JSON list of C-alpha atoms in Angstrom, two decimals:
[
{"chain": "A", "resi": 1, "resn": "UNK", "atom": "CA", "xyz": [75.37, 99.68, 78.27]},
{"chain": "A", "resi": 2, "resn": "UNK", "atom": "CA", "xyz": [76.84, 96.27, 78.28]},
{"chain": "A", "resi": 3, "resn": "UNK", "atom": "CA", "xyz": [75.88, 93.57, 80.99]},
{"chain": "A", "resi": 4, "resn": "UNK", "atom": "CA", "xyz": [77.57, 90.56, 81.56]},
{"chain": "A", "resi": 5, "resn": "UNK", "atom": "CA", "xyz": [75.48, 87.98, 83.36]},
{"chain": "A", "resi": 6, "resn": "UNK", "atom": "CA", "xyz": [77.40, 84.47, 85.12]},
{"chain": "A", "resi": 7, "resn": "UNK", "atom": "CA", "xyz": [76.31, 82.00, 87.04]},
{"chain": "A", "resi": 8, "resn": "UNK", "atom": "CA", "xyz": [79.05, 80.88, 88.82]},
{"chain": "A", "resi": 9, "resn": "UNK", "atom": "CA", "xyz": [80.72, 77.26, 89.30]},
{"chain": "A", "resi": 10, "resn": "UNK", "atom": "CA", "xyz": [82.84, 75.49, 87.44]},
{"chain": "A", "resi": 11, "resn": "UNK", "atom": "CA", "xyz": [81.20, 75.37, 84.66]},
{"chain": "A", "resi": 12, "resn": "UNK", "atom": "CA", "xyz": [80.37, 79.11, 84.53]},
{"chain": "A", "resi": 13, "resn": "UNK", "atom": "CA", "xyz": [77.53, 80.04, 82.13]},
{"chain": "A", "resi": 14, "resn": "UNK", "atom": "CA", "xyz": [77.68, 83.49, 81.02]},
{"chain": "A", "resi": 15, "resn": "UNK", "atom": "CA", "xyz": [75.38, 85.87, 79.17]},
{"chain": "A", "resi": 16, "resn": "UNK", "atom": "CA", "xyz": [76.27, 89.15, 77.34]},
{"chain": "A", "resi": 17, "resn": "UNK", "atom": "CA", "xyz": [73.63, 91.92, 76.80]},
{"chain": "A", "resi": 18, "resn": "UNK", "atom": "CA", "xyz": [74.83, 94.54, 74.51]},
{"chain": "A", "resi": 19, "resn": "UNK", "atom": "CA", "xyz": [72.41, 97.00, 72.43]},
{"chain": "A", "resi": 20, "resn": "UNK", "atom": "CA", "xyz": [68.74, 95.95, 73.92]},
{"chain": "A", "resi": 21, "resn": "UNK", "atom": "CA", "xyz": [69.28, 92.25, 73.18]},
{"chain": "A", "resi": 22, "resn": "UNK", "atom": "CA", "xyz": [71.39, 88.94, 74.35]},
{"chain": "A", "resi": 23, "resn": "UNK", "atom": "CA", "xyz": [74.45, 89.01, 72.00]},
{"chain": "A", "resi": 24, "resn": "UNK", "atom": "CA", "xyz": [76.36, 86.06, 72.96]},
{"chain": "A", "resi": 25, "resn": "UNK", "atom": "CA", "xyz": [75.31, 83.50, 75.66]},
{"chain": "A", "resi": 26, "resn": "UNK", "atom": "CA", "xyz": [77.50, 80.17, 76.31]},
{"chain": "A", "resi": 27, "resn": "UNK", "atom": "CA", "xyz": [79.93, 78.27, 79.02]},
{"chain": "A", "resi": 28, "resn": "UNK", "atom": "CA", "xyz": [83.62, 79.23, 80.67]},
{"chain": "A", "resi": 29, "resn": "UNK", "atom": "CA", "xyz": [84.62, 75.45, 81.60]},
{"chain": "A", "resi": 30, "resn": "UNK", "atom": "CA", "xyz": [86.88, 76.39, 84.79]},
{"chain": "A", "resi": 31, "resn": "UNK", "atom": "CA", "xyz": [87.80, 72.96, 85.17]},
{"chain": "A", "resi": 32, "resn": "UNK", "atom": "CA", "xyz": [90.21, 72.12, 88.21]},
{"chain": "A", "resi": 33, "resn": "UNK", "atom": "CA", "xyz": [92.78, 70.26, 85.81]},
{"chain": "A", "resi": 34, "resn": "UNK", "atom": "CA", "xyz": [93.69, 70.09, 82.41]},
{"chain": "A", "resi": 35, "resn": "UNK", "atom": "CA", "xyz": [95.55, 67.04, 80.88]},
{"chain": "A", "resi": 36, "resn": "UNK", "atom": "CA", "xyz": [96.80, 65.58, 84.54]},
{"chain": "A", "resi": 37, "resn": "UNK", "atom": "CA", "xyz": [98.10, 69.22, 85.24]},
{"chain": "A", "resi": 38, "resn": "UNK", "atom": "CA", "xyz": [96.48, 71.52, 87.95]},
{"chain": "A", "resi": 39, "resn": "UNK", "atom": "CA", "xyz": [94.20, 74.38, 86.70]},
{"chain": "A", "resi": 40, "resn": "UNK", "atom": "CA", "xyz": [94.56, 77.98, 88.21]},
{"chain": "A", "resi": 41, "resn": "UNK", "atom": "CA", "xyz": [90.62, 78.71, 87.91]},
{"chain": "A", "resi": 42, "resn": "UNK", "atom": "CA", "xyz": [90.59, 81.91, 89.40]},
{"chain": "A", "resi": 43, "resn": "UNK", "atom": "CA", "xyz": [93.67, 83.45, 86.92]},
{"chain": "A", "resi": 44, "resn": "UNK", "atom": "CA", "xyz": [91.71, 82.25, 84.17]},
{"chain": "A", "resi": 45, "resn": "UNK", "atom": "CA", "xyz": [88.08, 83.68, 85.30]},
{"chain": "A", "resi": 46, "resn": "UNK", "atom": "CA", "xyz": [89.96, 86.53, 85.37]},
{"chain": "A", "resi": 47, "resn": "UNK", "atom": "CA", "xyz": [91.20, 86.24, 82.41]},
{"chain": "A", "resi": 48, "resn": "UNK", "atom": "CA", "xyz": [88.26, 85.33, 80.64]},
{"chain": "A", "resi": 49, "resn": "UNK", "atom": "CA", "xyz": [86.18, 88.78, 82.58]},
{"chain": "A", "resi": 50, "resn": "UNK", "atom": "CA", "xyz": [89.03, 90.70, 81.08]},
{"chain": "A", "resi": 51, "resn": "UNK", "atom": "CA", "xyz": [88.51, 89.32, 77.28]},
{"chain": "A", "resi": 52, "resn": "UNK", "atom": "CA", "xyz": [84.78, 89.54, 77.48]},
{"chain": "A", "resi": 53, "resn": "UNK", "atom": "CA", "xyz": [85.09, 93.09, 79.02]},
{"chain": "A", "resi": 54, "resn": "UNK", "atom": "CA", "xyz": [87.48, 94.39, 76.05]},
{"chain": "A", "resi": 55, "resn": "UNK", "atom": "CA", "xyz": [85.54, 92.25, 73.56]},
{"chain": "A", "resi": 56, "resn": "UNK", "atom": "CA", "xyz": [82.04, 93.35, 74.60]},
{"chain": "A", "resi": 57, "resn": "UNK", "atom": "CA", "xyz": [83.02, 96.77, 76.79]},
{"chain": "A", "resi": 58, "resn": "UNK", "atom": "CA", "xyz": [81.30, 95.31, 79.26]},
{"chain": "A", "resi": 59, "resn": "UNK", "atom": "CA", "xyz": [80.10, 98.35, 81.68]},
{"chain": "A", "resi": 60, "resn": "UNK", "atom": "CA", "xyz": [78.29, 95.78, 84.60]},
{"chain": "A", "resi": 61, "resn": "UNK", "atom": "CA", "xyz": [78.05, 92.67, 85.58]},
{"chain": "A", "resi": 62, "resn": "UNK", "atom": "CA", "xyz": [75.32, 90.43, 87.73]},
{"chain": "A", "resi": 63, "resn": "UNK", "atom": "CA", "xyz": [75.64, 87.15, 88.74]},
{"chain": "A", "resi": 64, "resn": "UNK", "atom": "CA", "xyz": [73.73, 84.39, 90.73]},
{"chain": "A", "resi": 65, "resn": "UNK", "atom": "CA", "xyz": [74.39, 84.99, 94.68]},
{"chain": "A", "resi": 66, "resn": "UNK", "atom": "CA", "xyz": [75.59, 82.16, 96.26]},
{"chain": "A", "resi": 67, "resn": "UNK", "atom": "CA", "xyz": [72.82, 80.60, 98.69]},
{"chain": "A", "resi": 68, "resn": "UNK", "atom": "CA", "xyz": [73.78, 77.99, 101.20]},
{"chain": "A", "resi": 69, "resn": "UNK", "atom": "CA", "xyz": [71.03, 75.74, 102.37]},
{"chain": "A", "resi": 70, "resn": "UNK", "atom": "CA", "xyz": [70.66, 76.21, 105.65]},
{"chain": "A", "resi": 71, "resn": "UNK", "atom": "CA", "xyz": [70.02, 72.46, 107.73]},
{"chain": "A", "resi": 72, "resn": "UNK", "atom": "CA", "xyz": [71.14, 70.30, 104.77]},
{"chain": "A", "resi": 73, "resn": "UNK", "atom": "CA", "xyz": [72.66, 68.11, 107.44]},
{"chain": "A", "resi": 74, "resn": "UNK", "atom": "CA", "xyz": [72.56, 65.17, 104.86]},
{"chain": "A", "resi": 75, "resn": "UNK", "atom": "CA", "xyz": [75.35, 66.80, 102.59]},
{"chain": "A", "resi": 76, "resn": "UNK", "atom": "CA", "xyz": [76.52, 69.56, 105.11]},
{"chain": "A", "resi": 77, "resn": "UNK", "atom": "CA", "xyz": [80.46, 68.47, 104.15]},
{"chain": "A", "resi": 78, "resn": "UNK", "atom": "CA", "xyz": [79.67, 68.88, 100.18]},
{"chain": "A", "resi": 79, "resn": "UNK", "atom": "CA", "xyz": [77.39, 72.02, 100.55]},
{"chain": "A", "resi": 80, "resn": "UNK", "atom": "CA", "xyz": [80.35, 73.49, 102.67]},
{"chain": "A", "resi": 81, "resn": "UNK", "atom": "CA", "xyz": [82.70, 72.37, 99.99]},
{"chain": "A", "resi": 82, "resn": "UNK", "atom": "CA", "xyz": [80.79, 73.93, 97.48]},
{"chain": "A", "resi": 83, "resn": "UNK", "atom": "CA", "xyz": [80.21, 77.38, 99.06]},
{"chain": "A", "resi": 84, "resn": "UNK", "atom": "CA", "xyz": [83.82, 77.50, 99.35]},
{"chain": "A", "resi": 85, "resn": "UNK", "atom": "CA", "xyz": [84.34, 77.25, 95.92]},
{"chain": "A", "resi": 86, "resn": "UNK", "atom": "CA", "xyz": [81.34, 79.75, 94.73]},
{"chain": "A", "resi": 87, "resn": "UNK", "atom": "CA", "xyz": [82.26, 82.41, 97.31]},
{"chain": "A", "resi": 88, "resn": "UNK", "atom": "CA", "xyz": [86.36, 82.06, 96.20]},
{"chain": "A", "resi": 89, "resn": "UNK", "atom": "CA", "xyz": [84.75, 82.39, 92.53]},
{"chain": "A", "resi": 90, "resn": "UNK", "atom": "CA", "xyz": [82.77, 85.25, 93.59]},
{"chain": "A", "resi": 91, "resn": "UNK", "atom": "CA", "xyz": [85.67, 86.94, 95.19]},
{"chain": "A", "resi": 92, "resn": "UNK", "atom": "CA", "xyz": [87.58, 86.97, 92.16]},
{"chain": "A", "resi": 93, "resn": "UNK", "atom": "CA", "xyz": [84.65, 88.76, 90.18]},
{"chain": "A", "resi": 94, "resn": "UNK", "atom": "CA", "xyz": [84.35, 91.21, 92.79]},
{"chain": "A", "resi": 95, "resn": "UNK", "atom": "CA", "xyz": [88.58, 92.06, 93.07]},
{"chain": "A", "resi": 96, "resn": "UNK", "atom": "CA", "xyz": [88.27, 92.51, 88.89]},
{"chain": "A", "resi": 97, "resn": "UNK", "atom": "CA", "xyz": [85.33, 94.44, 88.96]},
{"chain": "A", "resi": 98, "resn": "UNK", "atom": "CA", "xyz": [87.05, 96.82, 91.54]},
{"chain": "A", "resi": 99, "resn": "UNK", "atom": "CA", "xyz": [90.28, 96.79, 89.49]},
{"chain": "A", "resi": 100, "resn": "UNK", "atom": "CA", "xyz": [88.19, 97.70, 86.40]},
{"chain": "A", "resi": 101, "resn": "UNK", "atom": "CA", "xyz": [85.43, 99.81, 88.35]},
{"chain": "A", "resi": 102, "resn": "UNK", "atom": "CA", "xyz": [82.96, 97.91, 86.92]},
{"chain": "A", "resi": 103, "resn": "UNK", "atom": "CA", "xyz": [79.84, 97.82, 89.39]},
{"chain": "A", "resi": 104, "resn": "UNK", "atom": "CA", "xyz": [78.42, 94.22, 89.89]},
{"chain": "A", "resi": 105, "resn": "UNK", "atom": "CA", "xyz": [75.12, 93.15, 91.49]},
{"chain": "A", "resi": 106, "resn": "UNK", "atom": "CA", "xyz": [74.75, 89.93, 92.80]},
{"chain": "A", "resi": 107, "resn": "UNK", "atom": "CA", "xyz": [70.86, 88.40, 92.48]},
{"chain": "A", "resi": 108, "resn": "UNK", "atom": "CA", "xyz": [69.38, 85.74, 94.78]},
{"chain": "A", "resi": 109, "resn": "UNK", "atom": "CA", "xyz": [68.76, 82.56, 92.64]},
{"chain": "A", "resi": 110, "resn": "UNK", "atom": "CA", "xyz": [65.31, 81.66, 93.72]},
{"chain": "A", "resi": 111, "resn": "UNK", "atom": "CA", "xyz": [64.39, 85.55, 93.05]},
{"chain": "A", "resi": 112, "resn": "UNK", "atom": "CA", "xyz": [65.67, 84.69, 89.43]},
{"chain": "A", "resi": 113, "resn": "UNK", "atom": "CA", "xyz": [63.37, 81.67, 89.77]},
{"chain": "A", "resi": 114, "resn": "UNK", "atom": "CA", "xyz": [60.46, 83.34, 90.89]},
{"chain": "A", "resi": 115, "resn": "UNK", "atom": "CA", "xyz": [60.55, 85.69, 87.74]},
{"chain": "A", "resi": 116, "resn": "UNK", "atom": "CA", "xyz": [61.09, 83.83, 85.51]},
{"chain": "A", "resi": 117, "resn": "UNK", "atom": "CA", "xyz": [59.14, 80.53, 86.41]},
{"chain": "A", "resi": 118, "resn": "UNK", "atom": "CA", "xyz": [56.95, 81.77, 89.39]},
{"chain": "A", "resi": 119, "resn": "UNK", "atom": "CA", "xyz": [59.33, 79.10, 91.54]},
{"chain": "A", "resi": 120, "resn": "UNK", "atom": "CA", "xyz": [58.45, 78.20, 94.97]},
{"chain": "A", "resi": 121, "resn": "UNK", "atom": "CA", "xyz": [60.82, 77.01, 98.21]},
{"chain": "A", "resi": 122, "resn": "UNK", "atom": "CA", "xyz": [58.79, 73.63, 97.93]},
{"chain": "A", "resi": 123, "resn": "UNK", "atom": "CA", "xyz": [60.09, 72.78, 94.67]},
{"chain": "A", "resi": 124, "resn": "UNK", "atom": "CA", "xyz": [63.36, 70.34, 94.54]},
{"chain": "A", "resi": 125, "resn": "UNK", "atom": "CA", "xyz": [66.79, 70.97, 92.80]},
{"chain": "A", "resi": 126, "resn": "UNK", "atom": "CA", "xyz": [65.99, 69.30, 89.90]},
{"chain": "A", "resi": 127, "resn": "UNK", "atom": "CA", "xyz": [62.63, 70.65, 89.20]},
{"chain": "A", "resi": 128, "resn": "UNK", "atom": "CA", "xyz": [63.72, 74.47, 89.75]},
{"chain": "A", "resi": 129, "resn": "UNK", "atom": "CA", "xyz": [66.69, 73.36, 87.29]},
{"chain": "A", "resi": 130, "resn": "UNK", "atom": "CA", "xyz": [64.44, 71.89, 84.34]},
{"chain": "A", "resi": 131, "resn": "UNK", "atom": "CA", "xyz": [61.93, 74.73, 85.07]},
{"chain": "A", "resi": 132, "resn": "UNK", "atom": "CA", "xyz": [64.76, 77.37, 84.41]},
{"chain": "A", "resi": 133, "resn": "UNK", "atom": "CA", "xyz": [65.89, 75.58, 81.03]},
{"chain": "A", "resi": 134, "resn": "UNK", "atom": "CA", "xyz": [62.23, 75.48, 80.01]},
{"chain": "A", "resi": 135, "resn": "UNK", "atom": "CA", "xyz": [61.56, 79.13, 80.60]},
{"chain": "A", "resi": 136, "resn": "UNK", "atom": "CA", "xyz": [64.68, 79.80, 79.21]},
{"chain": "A", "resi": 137, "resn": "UNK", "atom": "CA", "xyz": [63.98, 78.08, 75.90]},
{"chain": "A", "resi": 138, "resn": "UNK", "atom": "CA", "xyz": [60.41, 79.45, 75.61]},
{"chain": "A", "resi": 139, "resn": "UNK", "atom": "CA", "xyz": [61.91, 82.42, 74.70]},
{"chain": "A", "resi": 140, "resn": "UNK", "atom": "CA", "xyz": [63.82, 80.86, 71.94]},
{"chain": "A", "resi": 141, "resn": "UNK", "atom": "CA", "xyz": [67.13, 80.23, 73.34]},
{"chain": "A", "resi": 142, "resn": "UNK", "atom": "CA", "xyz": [69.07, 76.97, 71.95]},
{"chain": "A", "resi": 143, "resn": "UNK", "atom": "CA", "xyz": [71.09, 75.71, 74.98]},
{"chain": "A", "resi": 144, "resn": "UNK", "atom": "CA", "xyz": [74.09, 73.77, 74.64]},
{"chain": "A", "resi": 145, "resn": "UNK", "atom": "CA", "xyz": [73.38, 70.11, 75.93]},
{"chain": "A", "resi": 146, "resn": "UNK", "atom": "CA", "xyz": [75.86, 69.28, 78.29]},
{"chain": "A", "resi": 147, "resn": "UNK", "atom": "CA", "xyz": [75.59, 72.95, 79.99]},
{"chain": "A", "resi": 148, "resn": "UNK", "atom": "CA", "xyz": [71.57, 73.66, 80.20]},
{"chain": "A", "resi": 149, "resn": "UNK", "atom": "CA", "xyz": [71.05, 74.82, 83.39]},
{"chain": "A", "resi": 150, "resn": "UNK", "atom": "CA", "xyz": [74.10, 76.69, 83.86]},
{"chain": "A", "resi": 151, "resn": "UNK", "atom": "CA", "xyz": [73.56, 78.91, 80.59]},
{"chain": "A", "resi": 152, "resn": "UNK", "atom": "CA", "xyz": [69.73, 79.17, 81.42]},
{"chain": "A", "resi": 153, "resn": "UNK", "atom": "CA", "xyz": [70.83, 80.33, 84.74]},
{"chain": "A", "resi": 154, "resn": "UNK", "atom": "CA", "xyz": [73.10, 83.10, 83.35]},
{"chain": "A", "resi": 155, "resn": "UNK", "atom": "CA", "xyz": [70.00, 84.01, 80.79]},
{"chain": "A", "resi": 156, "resn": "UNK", "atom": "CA", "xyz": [67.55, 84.19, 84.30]},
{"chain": "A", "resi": 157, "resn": "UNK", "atom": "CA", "xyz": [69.71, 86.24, 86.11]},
{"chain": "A", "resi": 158, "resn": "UNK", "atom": "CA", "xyz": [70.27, 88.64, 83.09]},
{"chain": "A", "resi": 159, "resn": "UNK", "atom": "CA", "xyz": [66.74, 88.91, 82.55]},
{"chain": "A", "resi": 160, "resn": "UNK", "atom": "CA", "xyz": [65.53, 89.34, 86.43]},
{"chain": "A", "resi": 161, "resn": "UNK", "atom": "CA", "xyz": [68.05, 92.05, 86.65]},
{"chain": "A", "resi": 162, "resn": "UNK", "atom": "CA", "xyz": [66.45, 94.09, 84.02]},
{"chain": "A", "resi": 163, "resn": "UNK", "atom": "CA", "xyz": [62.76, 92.94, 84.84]},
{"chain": "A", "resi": 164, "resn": "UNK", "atom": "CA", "xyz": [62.03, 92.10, 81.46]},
{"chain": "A", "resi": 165, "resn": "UNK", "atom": "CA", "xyz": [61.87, 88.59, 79.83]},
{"chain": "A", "resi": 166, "resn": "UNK", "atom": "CA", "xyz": [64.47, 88.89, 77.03]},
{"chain": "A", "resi": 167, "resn": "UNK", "atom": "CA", "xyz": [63.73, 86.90, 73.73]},
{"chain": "A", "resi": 168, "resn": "UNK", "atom": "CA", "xyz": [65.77, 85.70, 71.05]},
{"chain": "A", "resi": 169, "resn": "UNK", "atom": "CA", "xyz": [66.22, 86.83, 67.86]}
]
């Protein structure tokens, strides 16, 4: 059994679980453009699922569900925006993991939360986020710096999905 875990978004952290431990955790930058030049983002997620499927023989994949905040009339144009852009993400996971016949199993992020950090609703963005890299590096993880909480995210959702806090070697 090989899992590969994202959390989806531009910058897309992933985690690989191959063999009863994390084998290879990091970032897929899916930038919009490159050099001045407009990105296809969903070819190369694609692309990318494909490589880490052959490389790892990936046999499932979970990912962070995307949650839209319900009466965030503050940023209700940028948290529209945004869903738009996870769900189009999300859609491409889904089409490859049909093409492939790979199951996948989205995961609510606050359930990942709850697991891992005993999160609550009350608790702001940017608390859940630090909370999530902390209990993420408790058990031993080195996270790149620019891409903390996207990674730690991907390491969450990998280990709420098999109810077990995973450490590292």
């Amino acid at each position: 059994m090989a899992i590969l875990s994202l959390d989806l978004a531009n910058s897309c952290g992933y985690a690989v679980y191959k063999g009863g431990r994390i084998v290879a955790y990091g970032v897929w930058n899916l930038c919009k453009h490159k050099r001045g030049i407009p990105k296809q983002s969903h070819i190369e997620l694609y692309e990318l699922l494909e490589r880490a499927t052959q490389k790892y023989g990936i046999t499932k994949i979970v990912l962070e569900d995307v949650y839209f905040p319900a009466n965030n009339k503050e940023n209700e144009y940028k948290s529209y925006n945004a869903v738009k852009s996870l769900l189009k993400l999300q859609g491409v996971v889904a089409l490859f993991c049909e093409c492939y016949n790979i199951p996948y199993h989205p995961i609510g992020a606050m359930i990942a939360k709850r697991f891992m950090f005993r999160a609550t609703n009350k608790m702001g963005r940017d608390i859940l986020k630090k909370r999530m890299i902390l209990a993420v590096e408790t058990l031993g993880y080195t996270l790149p710096e620019k891409y903390k909480d996207d990674v730690a995210d991907a390491i969450g959702i990998l280990c709420t999905y098999l109810n077990e806090k995973i450490k590292s070697n």
